CSV table of C-alpha atoms in Angstrom, one decimal:
chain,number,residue,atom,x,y,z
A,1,UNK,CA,67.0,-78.9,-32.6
A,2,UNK,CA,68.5,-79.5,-36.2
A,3,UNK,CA,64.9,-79.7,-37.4
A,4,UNK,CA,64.5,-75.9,-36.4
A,5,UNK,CA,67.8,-75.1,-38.1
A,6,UNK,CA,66.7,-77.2,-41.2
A,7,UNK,CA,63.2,-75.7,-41.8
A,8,UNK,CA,64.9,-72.3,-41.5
A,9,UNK,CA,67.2,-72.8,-44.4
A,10,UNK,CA,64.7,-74.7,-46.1
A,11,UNK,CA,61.9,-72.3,-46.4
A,12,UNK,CA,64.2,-69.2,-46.7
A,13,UNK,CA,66.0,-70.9,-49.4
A,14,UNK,CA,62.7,-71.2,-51.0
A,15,UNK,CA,61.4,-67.5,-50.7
A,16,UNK,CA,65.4,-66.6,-51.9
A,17,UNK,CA,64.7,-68.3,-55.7
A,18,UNK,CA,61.3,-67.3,-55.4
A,19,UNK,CA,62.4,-63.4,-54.6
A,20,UNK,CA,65.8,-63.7,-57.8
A,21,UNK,CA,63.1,-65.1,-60.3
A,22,UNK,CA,61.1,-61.7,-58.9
A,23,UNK,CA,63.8,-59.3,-59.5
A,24,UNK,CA,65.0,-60.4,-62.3
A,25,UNK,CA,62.3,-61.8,-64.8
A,26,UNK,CA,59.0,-60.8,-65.9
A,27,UNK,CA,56.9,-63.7,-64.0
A,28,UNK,CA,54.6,-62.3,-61.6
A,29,UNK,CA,53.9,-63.9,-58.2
A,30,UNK,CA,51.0,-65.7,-59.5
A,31,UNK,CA,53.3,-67.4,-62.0
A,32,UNK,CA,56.0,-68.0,-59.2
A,33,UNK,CA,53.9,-69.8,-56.9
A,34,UNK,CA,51.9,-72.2,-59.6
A,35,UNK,CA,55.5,-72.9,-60.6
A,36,UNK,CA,56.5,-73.7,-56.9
A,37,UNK,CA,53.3,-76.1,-56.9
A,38,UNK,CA,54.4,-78.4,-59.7
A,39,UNK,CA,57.9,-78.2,-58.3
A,40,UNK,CA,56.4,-79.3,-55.2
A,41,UNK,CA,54.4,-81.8,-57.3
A,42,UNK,CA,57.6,-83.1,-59.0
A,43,UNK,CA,59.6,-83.6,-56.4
A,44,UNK,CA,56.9,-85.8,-54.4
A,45,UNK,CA,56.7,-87.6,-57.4
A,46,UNK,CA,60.3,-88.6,-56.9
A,47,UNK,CA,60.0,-89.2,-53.6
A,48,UNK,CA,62.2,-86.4,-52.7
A,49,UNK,CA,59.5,-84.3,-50.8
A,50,UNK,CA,58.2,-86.5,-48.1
A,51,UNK,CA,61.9,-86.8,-47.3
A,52,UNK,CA,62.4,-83.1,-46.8
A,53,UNK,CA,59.3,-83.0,-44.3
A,54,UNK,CA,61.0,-85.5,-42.4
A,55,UNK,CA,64.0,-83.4,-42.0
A,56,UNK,CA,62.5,-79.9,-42.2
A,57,UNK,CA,59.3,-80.2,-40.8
A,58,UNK,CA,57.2,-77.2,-41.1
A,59,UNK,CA,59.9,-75.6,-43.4
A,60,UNK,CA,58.5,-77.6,-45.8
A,61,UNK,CA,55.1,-77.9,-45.2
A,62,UNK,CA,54.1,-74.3,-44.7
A,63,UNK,CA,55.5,-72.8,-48.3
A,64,UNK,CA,53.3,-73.5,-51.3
A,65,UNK,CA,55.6,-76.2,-52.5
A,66,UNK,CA,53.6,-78.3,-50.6
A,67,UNK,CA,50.6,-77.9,-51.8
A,68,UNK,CA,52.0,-79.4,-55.0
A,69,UNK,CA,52.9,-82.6,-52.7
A,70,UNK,CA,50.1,-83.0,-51.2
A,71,UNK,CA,48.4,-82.9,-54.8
A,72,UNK,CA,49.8,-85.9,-55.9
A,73,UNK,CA,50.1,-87.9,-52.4
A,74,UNK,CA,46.2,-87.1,-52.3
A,75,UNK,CA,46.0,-88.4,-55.8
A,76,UNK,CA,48.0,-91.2,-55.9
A,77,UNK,CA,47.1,-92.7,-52.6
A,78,UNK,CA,43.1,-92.8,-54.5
A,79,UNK,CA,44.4,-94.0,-57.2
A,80,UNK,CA,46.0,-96.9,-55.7
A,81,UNK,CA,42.6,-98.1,-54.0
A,82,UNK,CA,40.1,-97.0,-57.4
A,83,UNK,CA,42.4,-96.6,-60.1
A,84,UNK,CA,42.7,-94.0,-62.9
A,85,UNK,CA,39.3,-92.5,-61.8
A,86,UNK,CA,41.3,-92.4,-58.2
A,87,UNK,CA,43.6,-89.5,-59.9
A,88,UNK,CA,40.4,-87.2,-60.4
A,89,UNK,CA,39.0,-88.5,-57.1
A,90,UNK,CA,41.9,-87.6,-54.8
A,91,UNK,CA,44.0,-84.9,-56.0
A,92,UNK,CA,42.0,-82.4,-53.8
A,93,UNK,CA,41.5,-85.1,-51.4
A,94,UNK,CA,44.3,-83.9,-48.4
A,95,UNK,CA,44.0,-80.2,-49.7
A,96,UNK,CA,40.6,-79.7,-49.5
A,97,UNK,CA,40.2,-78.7,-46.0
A,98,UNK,CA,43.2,-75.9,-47.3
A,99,UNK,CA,41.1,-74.6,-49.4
A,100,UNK,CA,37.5,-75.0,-47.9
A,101,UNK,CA,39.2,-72.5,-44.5
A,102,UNK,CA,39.9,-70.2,-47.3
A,103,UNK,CA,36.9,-69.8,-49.5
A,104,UNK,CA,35.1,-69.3,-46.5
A,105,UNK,CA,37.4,-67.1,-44.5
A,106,UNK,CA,37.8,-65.1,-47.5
A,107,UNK,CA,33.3,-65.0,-47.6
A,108,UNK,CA,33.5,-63.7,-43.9
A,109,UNK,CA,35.9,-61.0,-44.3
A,110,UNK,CA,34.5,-59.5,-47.1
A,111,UNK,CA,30.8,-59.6,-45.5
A,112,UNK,CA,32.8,-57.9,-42.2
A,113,UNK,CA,34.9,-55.4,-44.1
A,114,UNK,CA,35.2,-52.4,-46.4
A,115,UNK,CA,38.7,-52.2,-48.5
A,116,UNK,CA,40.5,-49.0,-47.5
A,117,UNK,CA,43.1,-48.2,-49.5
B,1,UNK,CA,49.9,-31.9,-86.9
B,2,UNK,CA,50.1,-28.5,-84.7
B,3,UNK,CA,47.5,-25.7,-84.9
B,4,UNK,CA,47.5,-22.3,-83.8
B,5,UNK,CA,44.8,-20.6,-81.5
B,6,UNK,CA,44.0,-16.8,-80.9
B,7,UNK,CA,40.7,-16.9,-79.3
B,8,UNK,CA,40.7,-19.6,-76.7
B,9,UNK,CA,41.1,-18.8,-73.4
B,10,UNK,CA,41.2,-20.0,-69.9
B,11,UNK,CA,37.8,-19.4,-67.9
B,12,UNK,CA,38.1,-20.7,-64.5
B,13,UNK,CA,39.0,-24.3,-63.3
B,14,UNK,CA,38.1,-26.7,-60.1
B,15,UNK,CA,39.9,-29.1,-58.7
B,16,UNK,CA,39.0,-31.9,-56.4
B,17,UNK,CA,42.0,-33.8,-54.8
B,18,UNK,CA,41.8,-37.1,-52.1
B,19,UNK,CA,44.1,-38.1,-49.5
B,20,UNK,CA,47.1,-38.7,-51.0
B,21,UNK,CA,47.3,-35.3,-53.1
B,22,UNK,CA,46.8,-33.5,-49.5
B,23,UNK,CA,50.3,-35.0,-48.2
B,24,UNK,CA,51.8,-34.0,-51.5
B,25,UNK,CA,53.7,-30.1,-52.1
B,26,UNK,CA,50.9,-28.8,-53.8
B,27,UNK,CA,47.8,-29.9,-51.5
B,28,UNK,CA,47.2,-26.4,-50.9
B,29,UNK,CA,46.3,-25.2,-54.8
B,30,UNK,CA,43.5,-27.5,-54.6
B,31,UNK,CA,39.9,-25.7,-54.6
B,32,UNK,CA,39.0,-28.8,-52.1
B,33,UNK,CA,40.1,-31.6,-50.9
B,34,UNK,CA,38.3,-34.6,-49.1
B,35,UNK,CA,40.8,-36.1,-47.0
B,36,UNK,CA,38.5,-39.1,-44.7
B,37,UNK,CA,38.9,-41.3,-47.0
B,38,UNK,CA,39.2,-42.8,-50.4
B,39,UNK,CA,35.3,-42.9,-50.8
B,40,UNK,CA,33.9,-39.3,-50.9
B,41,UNK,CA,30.4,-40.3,-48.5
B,42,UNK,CA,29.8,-42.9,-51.4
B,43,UNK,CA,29.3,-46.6,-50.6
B,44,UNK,CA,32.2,-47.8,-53.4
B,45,UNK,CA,35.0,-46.5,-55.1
B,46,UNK,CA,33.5,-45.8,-58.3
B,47,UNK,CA,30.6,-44.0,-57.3
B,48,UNK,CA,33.0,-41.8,-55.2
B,49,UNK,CA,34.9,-40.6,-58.6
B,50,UNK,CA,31.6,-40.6,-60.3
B,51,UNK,CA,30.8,-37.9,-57.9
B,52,UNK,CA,33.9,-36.1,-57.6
B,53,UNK,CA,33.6,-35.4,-61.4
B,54,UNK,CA,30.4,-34.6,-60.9
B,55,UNK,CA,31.0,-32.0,-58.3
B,56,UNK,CA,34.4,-30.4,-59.8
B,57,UNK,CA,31.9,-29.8,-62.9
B,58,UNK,CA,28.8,-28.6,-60.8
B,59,UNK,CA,31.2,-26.2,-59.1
B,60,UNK,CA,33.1,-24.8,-61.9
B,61,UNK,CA,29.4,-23.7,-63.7
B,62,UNK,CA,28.5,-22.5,-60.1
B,63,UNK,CA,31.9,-20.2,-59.5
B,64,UNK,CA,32.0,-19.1,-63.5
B,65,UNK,CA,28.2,-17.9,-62.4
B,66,UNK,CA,26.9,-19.7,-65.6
B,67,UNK,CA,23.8,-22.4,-66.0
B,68,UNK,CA,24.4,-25.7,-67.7
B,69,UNK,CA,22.6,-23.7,-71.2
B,70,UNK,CA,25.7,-21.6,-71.3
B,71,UNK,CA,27.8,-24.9,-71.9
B,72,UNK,CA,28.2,-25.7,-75.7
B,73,UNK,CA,29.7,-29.3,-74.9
B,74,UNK,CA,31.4,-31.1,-72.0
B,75,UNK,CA,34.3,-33.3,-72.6
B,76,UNK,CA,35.6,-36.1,-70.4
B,77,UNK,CA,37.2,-39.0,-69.9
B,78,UNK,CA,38.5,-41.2,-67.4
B,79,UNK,CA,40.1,-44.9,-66.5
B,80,UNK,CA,37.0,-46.7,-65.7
B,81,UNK,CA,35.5,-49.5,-68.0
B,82,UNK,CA,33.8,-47.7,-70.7
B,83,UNK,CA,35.2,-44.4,-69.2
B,84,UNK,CA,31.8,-45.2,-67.2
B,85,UNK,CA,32.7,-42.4,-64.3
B,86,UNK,CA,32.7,-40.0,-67.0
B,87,UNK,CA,29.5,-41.7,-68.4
B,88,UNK,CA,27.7,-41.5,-65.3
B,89,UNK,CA,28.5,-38.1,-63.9
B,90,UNK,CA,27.2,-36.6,-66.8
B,91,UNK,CA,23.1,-37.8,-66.2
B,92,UNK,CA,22.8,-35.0,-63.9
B,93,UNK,CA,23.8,-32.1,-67.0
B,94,UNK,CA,21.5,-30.5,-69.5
B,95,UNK,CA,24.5,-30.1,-71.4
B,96,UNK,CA,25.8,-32.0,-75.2
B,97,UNK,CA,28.5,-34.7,-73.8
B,98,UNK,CA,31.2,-36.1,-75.9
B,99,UNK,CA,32.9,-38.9,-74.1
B,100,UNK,CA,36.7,-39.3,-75.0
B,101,UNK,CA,39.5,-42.0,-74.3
B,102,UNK,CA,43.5,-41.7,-74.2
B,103,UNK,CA,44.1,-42.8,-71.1
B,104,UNK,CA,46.7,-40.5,-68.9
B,105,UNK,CA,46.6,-38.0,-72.3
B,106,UNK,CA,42.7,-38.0,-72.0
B,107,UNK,CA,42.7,-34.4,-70.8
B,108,UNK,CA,45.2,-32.9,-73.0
B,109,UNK,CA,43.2,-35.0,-75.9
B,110,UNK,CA,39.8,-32.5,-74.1
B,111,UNK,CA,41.7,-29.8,-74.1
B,112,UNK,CA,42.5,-30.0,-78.0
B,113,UNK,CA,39.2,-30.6,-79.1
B,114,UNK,CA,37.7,-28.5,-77.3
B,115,UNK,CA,39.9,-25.2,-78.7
B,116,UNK,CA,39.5,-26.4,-81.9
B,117,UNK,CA,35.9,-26.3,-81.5
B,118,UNK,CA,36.1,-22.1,-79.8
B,119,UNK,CA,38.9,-21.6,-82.2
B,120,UNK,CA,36.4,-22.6,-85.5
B,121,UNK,CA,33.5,-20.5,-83.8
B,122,UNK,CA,31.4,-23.5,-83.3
B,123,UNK,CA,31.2,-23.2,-79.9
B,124,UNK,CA,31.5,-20.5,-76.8
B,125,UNK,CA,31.8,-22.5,-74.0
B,126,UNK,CA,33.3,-26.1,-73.5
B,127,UNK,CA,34.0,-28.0,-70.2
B,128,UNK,CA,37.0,-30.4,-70.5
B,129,UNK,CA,37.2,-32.4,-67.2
B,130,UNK,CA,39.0,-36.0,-66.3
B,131,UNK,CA,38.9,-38.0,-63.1
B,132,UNK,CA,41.1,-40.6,-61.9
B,133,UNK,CA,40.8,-42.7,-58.5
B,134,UNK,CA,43.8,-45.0,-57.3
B,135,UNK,CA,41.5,-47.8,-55.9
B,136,UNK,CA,39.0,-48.1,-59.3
B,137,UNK,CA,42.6,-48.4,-61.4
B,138,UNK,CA,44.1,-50.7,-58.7
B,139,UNK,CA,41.3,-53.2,-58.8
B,140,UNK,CA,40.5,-52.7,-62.2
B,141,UNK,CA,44.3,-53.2,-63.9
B,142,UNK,CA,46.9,-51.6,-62.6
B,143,UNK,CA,47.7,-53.5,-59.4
B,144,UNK,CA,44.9,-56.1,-57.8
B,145,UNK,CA,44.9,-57.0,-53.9
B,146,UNK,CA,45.8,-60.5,-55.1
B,147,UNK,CA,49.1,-59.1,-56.6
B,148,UNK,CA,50.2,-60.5,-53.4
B,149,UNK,CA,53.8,-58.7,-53.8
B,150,UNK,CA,55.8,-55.5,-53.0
B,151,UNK,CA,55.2,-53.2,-56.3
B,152,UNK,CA,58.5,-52.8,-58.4
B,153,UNK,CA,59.8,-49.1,-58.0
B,154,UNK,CA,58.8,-48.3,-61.9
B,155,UNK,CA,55.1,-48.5,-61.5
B,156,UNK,CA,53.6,-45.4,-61.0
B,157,UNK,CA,50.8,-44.6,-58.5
B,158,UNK,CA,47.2,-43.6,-59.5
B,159,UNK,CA,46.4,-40.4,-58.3
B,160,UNK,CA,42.6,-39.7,-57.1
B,161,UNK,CA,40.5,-37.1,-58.0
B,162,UNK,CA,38.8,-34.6,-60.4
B,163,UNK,CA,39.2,-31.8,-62.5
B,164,UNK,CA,37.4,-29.4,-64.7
B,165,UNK,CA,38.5,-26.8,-66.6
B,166,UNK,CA,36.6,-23.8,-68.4
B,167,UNK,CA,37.7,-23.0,-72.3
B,168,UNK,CA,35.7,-19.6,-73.7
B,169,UNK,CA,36.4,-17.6,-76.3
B,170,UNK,CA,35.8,-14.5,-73.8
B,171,UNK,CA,39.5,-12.5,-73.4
B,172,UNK,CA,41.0,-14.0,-69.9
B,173,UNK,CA,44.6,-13.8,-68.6
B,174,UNK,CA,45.6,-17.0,-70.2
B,175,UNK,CA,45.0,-18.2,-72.9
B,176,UNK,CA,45.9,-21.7,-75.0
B,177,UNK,CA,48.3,-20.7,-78.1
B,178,UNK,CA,48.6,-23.8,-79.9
B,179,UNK,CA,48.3,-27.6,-79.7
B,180,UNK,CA,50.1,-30.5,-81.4
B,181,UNK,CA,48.2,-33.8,-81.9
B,182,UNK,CA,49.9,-37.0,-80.7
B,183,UNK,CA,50.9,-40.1,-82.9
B,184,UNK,CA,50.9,-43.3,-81.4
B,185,UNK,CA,54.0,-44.6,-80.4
B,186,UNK,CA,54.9,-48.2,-79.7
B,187,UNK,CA,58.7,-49.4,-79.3
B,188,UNK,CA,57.5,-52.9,-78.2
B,189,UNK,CA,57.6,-52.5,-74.4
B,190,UNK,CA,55.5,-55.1,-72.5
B,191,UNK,CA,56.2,-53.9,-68.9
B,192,UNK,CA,53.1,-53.1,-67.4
B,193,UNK,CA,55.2,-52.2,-64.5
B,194,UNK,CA,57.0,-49.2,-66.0
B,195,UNK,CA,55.0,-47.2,-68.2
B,196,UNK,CA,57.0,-44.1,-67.8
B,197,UNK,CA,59.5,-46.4,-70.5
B,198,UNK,CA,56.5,-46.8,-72.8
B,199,UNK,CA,55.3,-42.8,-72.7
B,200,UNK,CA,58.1,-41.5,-72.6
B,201,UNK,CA,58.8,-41.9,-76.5
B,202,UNK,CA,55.3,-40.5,-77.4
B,203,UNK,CA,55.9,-37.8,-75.4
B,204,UNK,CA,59.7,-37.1,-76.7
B,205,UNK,CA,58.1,-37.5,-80.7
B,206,UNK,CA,54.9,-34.9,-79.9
B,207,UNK,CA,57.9,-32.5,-78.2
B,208,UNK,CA,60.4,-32.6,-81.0
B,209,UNK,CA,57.2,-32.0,-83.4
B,210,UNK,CA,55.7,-29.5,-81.6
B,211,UNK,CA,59.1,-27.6,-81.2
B,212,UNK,CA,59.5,-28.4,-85.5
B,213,UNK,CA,56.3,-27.6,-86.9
B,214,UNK,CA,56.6,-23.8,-84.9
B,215,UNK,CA,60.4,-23.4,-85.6
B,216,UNK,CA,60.9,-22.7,-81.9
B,217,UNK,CA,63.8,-23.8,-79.3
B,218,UNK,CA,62.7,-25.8,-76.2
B,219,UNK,CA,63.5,-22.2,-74.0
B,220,UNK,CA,60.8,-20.6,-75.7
B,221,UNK,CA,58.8,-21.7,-72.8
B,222,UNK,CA,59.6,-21.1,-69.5
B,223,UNK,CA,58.4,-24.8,-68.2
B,224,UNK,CA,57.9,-27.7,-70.4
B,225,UNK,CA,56.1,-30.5,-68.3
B,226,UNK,CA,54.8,-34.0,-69.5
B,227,UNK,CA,51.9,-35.5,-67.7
B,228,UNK,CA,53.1,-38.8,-65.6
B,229,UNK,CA,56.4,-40.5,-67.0
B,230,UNK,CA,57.6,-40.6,-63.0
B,231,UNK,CA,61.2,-40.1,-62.2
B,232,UNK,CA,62.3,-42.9,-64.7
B,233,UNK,CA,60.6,-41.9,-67.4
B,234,UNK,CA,61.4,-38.3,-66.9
B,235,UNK,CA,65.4,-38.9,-67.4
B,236,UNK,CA,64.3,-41.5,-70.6
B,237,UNK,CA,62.8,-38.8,-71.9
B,238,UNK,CA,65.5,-36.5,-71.0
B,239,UNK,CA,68.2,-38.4,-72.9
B,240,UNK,CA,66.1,-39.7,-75.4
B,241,UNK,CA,65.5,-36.2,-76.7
B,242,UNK,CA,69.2,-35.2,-76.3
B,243,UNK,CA,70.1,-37.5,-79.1
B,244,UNK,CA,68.0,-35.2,-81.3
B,245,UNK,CA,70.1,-32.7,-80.1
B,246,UNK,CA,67.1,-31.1,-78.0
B,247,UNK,CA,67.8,-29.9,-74.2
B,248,UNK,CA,65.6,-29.5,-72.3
B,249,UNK,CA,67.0,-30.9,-68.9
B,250,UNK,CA,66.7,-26.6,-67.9
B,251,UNK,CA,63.0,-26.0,-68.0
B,252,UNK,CA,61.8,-29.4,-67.7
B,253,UNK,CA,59.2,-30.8,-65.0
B,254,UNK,CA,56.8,-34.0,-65.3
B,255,UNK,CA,53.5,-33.6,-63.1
B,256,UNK,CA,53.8,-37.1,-61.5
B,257,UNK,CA,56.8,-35.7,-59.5
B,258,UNK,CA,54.9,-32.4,-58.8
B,259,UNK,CA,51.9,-33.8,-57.3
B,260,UNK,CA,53.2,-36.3,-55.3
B,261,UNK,CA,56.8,-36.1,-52.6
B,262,UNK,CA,58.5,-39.1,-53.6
B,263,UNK,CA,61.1,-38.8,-50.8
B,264,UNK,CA,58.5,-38.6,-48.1
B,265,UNK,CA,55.4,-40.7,-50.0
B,266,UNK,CA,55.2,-44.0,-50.7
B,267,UNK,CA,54.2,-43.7,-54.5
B,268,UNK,CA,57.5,-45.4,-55.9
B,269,UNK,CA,58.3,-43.6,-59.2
B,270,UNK,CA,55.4,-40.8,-59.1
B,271,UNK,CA,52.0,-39.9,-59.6
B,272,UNK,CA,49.3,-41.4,-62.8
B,273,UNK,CA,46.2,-41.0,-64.3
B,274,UNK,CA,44.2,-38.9,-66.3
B,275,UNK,CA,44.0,-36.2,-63.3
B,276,UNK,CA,47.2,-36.5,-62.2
B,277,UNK,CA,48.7,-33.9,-65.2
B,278,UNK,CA,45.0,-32.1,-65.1
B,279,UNK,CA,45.5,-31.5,-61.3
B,280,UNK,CA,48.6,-29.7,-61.6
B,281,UNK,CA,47.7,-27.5,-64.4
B,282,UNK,CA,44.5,-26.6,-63.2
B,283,UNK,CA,45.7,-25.6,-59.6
B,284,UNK,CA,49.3,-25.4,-59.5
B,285,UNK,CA,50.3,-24.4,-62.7
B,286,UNK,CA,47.6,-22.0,-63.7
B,287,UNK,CA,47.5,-20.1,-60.5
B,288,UNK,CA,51.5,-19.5,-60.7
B,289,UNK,CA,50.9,-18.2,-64.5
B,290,UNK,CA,48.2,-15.5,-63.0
B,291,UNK,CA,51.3,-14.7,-60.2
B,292,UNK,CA,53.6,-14.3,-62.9
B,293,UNK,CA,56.2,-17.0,-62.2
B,294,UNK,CA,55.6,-18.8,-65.7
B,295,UNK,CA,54.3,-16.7,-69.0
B,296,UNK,CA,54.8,-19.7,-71.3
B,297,UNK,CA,54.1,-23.3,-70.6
B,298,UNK,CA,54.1,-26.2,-72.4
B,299,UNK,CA,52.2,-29.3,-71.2
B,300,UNK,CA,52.6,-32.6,-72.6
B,301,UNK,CA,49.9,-35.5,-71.4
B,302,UNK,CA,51.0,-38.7,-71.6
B,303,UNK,CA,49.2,-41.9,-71.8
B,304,UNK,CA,49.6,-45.5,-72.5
B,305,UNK,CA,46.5,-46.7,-74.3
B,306,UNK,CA,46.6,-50.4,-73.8
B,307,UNK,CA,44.0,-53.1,-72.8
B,308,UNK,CA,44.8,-55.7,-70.6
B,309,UNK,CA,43.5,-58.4,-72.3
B,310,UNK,CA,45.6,-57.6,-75.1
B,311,UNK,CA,49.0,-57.7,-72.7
B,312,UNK,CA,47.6,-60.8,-71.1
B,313,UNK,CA,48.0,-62.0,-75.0
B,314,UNK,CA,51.6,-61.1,-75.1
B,315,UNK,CA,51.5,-57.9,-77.2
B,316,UNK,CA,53.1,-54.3,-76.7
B,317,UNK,CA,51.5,-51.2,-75.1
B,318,UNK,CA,51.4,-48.4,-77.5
B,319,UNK,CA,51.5,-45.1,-75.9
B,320,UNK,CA,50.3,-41.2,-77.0
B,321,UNK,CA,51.1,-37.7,-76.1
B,322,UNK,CA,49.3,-34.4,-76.8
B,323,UNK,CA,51.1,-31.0,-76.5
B,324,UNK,CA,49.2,-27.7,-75.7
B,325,UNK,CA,50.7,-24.5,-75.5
B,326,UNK,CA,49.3,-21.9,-72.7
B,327,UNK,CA,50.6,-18.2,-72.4
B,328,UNK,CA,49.5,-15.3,-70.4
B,329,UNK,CA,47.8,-13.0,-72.3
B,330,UNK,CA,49.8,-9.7,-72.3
């Protein structure tokens, strides 16, 4: 049950910053979510992310912070078997399936529809 | 610079107006409206204000009982790339096209050439027409799909449709009186998100010019009305020009806040685009000088003239206004 409560506060704590940088700067949401990537990125770096899933669960896996984590677990779990060429190797390794649904749901959709307004 | 005109009049004017414009006050001004949907019977947005253009021009020659000889020049201008609507509209004319860019001003900038030319005997009679589409804009600059975010309630909404008007130097009930050229104004604003900030300067320095260079007080004119500064830019404006000790908070209206019901519309601080001002003169405003509720009016397009790229490279976005002077004929 605390996992429920925890991802709540988690993930709405997220969109919160992400809605006061918003408001009040001139960043645009493009700018706010590469910046929540290489948050994401940083804080799996320290070890601090996979620690959050474990308390959070989704709350932490759904917002884009975690595609930043799963960047560098992708690359760094590579780069432990191959080395430095491991980095290039894996750092889409664990998101590619991410982005693959979305390249071609994206193709799809635009064969199917016609923008409105 | 302001000159003075006694022999340019207005002929006749068409408008075409799209969804949105019907739920606004003045929907029913319009000569036609096409209210399915944003895409006129065309297959893409652009092709659907290529046509509208097309058709408010076709119609104007057809209801002013003229051919395309009888037309010295058409002026136009639009948002698109290249001001390509404009461009492409005009294959189907026999008649000498000069293609013109100022963005929201790009009308008033039509207008102004297009007297001078009457006014200087050079020509009989000119066509000034703009377009504007919300979705061509939208995808274009203003606001992709990918945005991804609710729009801040500065940014102005791009209204969609045509309009042409008819200058001649044959006596009508209204005629254009003078005009006073814009300067470009930039005050180092970088919000693309509130360009009613940004125009509202040009359109206070071409005012307080205008009002200068013909020694007259702002109540000379019974409506003074800038093209699309939106209800933020409309009280900048406002105070801005009060610090010159100039009032015009009495008799002053911006067309963004005609065509569009903000209350009741979701178009957060008004309507933009070239048409948006040419809309409300040419239907509106125009009709209501024949009836006899304004003799004098003043309109003042506004436009930001900036490119994209150049924003995307951290500079400003300079802005222009035109002012042109129309009075009923007595």
């Amino acid at each position: 049950m605390t996992t429920y409560i925890y991802a709540f506060l988690f993930c709405g704590f997220i969109c919160m910053i992400a809605q006061i940088i918003l408001d009040n700067t001139k960043l645009t949401p493009g700018h706010v979510t590469s910046l929540f990537v290489v948050i994401g990125a940083f804080l799996d770096l320290a070890g601090i992310y996979d620690k959050l899933v474990l308390y959070c669960g989704a709350g932490a896996l759904i917002p884009i912070t975690s595609f930043g984590h799963l960047l560098i677990h992708g690359a760094m779990d590579l780069a432990t078997e191959n080395g430095v060429m491991g980095l290039a190797l894996g750092i889409f390794d664990l998101t590619s399936a991410g982005i693959s649904v979305a390249v071609v749901c994206a193709f799809i959709l635009a064969l199917i529809f016609k923008p409105k307004h | 610079m302001t000159s003075k005109f006694n022999n340019v009049y207005i002929g006749n004017t068409y408008t075409i107006a799209s969804v949105y414009e019907k739920d606004g006050p003045i929907s029913d001004y319009f000569n036609s409206v096409y209210d399915k949907d944003l895409y006129y019977g065309m297959d893409t947005f652009e092709k659907a204000e290529e046509m509208m253009l097309h058709d408010s021009i076709e119609k104007l020659i057809d209801n002013s009982k003229m051919k395309d000889s009888d037309i010295n020049y058409i002026i136009s201008g639009d948002l698109e790339n290249q001001i390509a609507a404009s461009d492409y509209a005009m294959r189907d004319f026999d008649i000498p096209f000069l293609g013109i860019f100022n963005a929201c001003a790009t009308f008033g900038e039509g207008i102004l050439i297009g007297a001078n030319f009457i006014e200087g005997k050079r020509a009989n009679n000119i066509i000034v027409s703009t377009s504007s589409h919300n979705m061509v804009a939208e995808k274009q600059f203003r606001n992709p799909t990918e945005y991804g975010a609710p729009k801040k309630k500065t940014t102005t909404f791009t209204s969609t449709g045509a309009a042409s008007i008819l200058l001649t130097n044959k006596k009508n009930k209204i005629k254009i009186t003078s005009t006073t050229a814009g300067r470009v104004q930039d005050k180092g604003i970088t919000d693309v998100n509130n360009m009613g900030a940004v125009m509202a300067i040009a359109a206070a320095d071409t005012i307080e010019r205008h009002l200068k260079n013909l020694k007259i007080k702002p109540n000379y004119y019974d409506l003074i009305l800038t093209g699309d500064l939106g209800y933020y830019g409309k009280n900048i404006l406002i105070d801005y020009l009060r610090t010159k000790d100039i009032d015009i908070s009495k008799n002053y209206d911006d067309c963004g806040l005609i065509l569009y019901d903000r209350n009741k519309q979701e178009v957060f601080a008004g309507a933009s685009g070239p048409v948006s001002s040419a809309l409300v003169l040419c239907s509106y405003i125009l009709k209501e000088m024949e009836r006899g509720k304004y003799r004098k009016v003043l309109l003042v397009p506004t436009g930001a003239i900036f490119s994209p790229t150049r924003v995307f490279q951290k500079d400003s976005i300079p802005s222009i206004a035109h002012a042109i002077s129309f009075e009923v004929n007595e």
